[in-house]
Coordinates of N, CA, C and O in Angstrom, one line a residue:
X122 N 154.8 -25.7 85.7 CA 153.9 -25.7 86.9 C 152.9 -24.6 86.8 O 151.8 -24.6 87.3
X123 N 153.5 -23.7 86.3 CA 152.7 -22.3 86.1 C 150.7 -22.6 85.8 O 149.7 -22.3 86.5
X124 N 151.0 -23.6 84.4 CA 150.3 -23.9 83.6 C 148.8 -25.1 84.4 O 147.6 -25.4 84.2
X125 N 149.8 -25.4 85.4 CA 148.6 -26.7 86.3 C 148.0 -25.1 87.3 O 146.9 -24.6 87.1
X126 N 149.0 -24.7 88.1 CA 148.6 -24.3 89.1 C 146.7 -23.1 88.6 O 145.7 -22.8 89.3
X127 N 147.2 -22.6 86.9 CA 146.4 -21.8 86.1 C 145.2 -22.4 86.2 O 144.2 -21.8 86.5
X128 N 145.3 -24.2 85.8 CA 144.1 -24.7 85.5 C 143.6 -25.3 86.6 O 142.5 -25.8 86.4
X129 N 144.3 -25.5 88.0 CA 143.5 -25.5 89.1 C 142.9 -24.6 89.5 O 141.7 -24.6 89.6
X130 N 143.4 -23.8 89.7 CA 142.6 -22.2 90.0 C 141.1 -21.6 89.5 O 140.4 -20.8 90.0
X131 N 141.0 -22.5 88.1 CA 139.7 -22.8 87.0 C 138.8 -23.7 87.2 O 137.9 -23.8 86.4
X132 N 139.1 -24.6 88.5 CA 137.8 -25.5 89.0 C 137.8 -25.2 90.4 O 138.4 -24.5 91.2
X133 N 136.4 -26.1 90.5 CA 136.1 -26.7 92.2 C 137.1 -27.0 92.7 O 138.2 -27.4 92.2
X134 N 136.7 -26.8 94.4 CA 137.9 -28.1 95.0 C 137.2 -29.4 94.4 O 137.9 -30.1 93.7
X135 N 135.7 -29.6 94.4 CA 135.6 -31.2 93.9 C 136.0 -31.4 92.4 O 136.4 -32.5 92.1
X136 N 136.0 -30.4 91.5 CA 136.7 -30.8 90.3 C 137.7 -31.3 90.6 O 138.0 -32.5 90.4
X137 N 138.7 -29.9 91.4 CA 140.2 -30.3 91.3 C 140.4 -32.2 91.9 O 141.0 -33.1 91.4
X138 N 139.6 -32.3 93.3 CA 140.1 -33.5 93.3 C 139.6 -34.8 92.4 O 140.0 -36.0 92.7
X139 N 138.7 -34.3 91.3 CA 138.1 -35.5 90.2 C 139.3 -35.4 89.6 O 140.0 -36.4 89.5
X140 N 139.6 -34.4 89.2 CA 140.8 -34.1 88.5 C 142.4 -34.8 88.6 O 142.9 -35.2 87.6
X141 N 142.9 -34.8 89.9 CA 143.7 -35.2 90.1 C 143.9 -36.9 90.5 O 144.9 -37.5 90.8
X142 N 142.1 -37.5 90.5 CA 141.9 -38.8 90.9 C 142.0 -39.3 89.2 O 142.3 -40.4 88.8
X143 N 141.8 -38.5 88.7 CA 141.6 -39.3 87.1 C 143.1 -39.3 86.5 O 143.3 -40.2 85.6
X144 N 144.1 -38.6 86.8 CA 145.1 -38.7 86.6 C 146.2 -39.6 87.6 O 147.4 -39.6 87.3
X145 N 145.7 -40.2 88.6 CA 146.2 -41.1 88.9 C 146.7 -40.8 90.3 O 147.4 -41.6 90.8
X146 N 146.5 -39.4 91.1 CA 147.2 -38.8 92.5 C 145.8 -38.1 92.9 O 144.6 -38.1 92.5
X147 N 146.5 -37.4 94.0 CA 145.5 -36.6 94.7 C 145.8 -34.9 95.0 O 146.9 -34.3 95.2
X148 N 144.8 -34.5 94.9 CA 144.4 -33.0 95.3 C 146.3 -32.6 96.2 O 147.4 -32.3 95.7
X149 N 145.7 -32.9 97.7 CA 147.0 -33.2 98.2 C 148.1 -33.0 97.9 O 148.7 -32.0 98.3
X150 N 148.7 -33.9 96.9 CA 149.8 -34.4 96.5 C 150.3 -33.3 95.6 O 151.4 -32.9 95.8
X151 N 149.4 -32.6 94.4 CA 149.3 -31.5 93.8 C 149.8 -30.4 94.0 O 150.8 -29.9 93.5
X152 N 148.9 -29.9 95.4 CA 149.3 -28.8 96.1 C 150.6 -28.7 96.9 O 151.1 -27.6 97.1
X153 N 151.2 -30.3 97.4 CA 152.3 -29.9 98.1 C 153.2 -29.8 97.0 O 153.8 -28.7 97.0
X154 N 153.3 -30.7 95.9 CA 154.1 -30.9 94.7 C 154.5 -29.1 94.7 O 155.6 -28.6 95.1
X155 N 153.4 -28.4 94.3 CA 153.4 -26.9 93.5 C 154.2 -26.3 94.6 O 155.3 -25.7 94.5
X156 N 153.4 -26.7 96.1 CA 154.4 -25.6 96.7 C 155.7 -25.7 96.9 O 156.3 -24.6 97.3
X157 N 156.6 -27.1 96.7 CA 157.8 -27.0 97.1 C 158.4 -27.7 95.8 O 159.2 -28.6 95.8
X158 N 157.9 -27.0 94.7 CA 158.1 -27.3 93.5 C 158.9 -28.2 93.1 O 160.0 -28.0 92.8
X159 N 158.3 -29.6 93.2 CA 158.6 -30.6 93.0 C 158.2 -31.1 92.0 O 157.0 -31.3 91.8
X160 N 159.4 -31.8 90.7 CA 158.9 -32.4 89.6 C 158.5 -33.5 89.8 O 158.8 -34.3 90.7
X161 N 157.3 -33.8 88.5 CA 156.4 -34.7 88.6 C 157.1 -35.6 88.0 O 158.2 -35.2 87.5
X162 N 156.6 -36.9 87.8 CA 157.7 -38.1 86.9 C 157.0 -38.0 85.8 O 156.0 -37.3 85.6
X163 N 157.6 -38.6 84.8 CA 156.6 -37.8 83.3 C 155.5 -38.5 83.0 O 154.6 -38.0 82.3
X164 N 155.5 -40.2 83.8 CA 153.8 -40.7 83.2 C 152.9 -39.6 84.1 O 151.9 -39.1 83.6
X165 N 153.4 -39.2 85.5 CA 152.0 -38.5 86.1 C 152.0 -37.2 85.2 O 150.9 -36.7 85.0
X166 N 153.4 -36.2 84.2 CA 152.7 -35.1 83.9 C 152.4 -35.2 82.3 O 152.5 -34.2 81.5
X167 N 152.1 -36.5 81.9 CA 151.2 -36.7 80.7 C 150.0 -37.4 80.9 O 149.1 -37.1 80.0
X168 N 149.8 -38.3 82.0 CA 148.3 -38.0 82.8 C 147.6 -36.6 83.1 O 146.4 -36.4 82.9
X169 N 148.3 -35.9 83.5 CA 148.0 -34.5 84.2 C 147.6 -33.4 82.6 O 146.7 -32.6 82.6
X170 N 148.3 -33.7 81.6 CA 147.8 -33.1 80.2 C 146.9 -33.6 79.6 O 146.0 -32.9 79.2
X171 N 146.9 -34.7 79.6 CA 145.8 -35.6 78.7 C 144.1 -35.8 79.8 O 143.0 -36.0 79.4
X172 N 144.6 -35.7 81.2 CA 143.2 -35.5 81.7 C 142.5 -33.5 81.6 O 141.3 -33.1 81.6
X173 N 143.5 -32.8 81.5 CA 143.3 -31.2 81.4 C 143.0 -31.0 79.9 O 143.0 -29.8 79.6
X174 N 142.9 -32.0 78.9 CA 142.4 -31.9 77.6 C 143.6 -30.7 76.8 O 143.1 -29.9 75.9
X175 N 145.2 -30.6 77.0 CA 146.1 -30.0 76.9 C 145.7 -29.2 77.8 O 146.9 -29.0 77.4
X176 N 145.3 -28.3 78.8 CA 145.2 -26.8 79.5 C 146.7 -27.0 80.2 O 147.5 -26.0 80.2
X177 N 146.8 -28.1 80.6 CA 148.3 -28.1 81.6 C 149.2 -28.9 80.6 O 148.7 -29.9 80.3
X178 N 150.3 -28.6 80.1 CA 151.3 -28.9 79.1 C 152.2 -30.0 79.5 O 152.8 -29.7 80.5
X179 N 152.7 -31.3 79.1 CA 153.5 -32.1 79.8 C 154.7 -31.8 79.3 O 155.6 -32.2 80.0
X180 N 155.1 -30.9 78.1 CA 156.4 -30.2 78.0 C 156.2 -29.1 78.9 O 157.2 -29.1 79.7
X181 N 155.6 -28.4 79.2 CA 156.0 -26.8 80.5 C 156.0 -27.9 82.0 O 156.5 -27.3 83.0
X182 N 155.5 -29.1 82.3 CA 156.0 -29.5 83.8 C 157.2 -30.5 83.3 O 158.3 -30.3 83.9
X183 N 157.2 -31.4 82.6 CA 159.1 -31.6 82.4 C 159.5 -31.6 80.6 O 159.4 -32.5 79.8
X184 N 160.0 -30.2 80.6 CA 160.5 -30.1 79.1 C 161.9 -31.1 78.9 O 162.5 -31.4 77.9
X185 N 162.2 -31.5 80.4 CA 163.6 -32.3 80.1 C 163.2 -33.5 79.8 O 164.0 -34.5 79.7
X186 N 162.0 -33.6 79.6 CA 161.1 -35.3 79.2 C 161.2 -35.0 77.7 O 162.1 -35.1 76.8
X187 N 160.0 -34.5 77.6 CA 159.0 -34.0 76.6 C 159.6 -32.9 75.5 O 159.2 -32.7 74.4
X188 N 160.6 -32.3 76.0 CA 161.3 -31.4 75.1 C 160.2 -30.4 74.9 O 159.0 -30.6 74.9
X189 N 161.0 -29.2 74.8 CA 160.0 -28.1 74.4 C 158.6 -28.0 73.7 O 158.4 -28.6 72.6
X190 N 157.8 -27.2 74.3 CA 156.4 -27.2 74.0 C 156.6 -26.4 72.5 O 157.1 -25.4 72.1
X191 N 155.6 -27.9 71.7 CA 155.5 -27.7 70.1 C 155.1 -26.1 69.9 O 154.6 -25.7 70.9
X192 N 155.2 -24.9 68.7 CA 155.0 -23.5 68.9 C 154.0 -24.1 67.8 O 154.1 -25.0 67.0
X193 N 152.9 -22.9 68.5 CA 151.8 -23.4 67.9 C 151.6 -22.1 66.2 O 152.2 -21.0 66.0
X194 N 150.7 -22.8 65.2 CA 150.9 -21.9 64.3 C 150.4 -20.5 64.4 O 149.4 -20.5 65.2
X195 N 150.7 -19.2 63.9 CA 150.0 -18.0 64.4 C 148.8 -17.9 63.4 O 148.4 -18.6 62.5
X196 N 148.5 -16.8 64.0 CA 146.5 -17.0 63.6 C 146.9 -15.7 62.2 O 147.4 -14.6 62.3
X197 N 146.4 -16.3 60.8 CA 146.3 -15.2 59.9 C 145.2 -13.5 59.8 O 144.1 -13.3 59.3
X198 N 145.8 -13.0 60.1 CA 144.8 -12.0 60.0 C 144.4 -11.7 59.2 O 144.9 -11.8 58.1
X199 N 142.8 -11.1 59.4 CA 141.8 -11.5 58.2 C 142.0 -9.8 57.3 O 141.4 -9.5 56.2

């Protein structure tokens, strides 16, 4: 939830509500969800990744779906 609430905070209210219309809910629904931290069902939080282009993770809102978020490779120093 961390990870949505990050990449809402990063738009408009009118993004956020394009945002949350392309993924299939509303602005609304978002905000109450976050505040009384309510899990999302996993098609809405793989909607919610695939419309945030990954910014919001569908393993970090249900890892009990999706199983832990793949570790990404580390960066070689030059």
């Amino acid at each position: 939830m961390i990870t949505l609430r990050k990449y809402l905070a990063t738009l408009s209210p009118d993004d956020q509500a394009a945002y949350a219309e392309r993924a299939g809910t509303t602005i609304g629904y978002l905000r109450k969800a976050l505040s009384k931290r309510q899990r999302f069902d996993g098609a809405l939080a793989r909607r919610l990744d695939e419309e945030s282009g990954g910014a919001v993770c569908r393993h970090d809102l249900r890892p009990d779906v999706f199983g832990p978020a793949p570790k990404r490779p580390k960066a070689k120093a030059a």
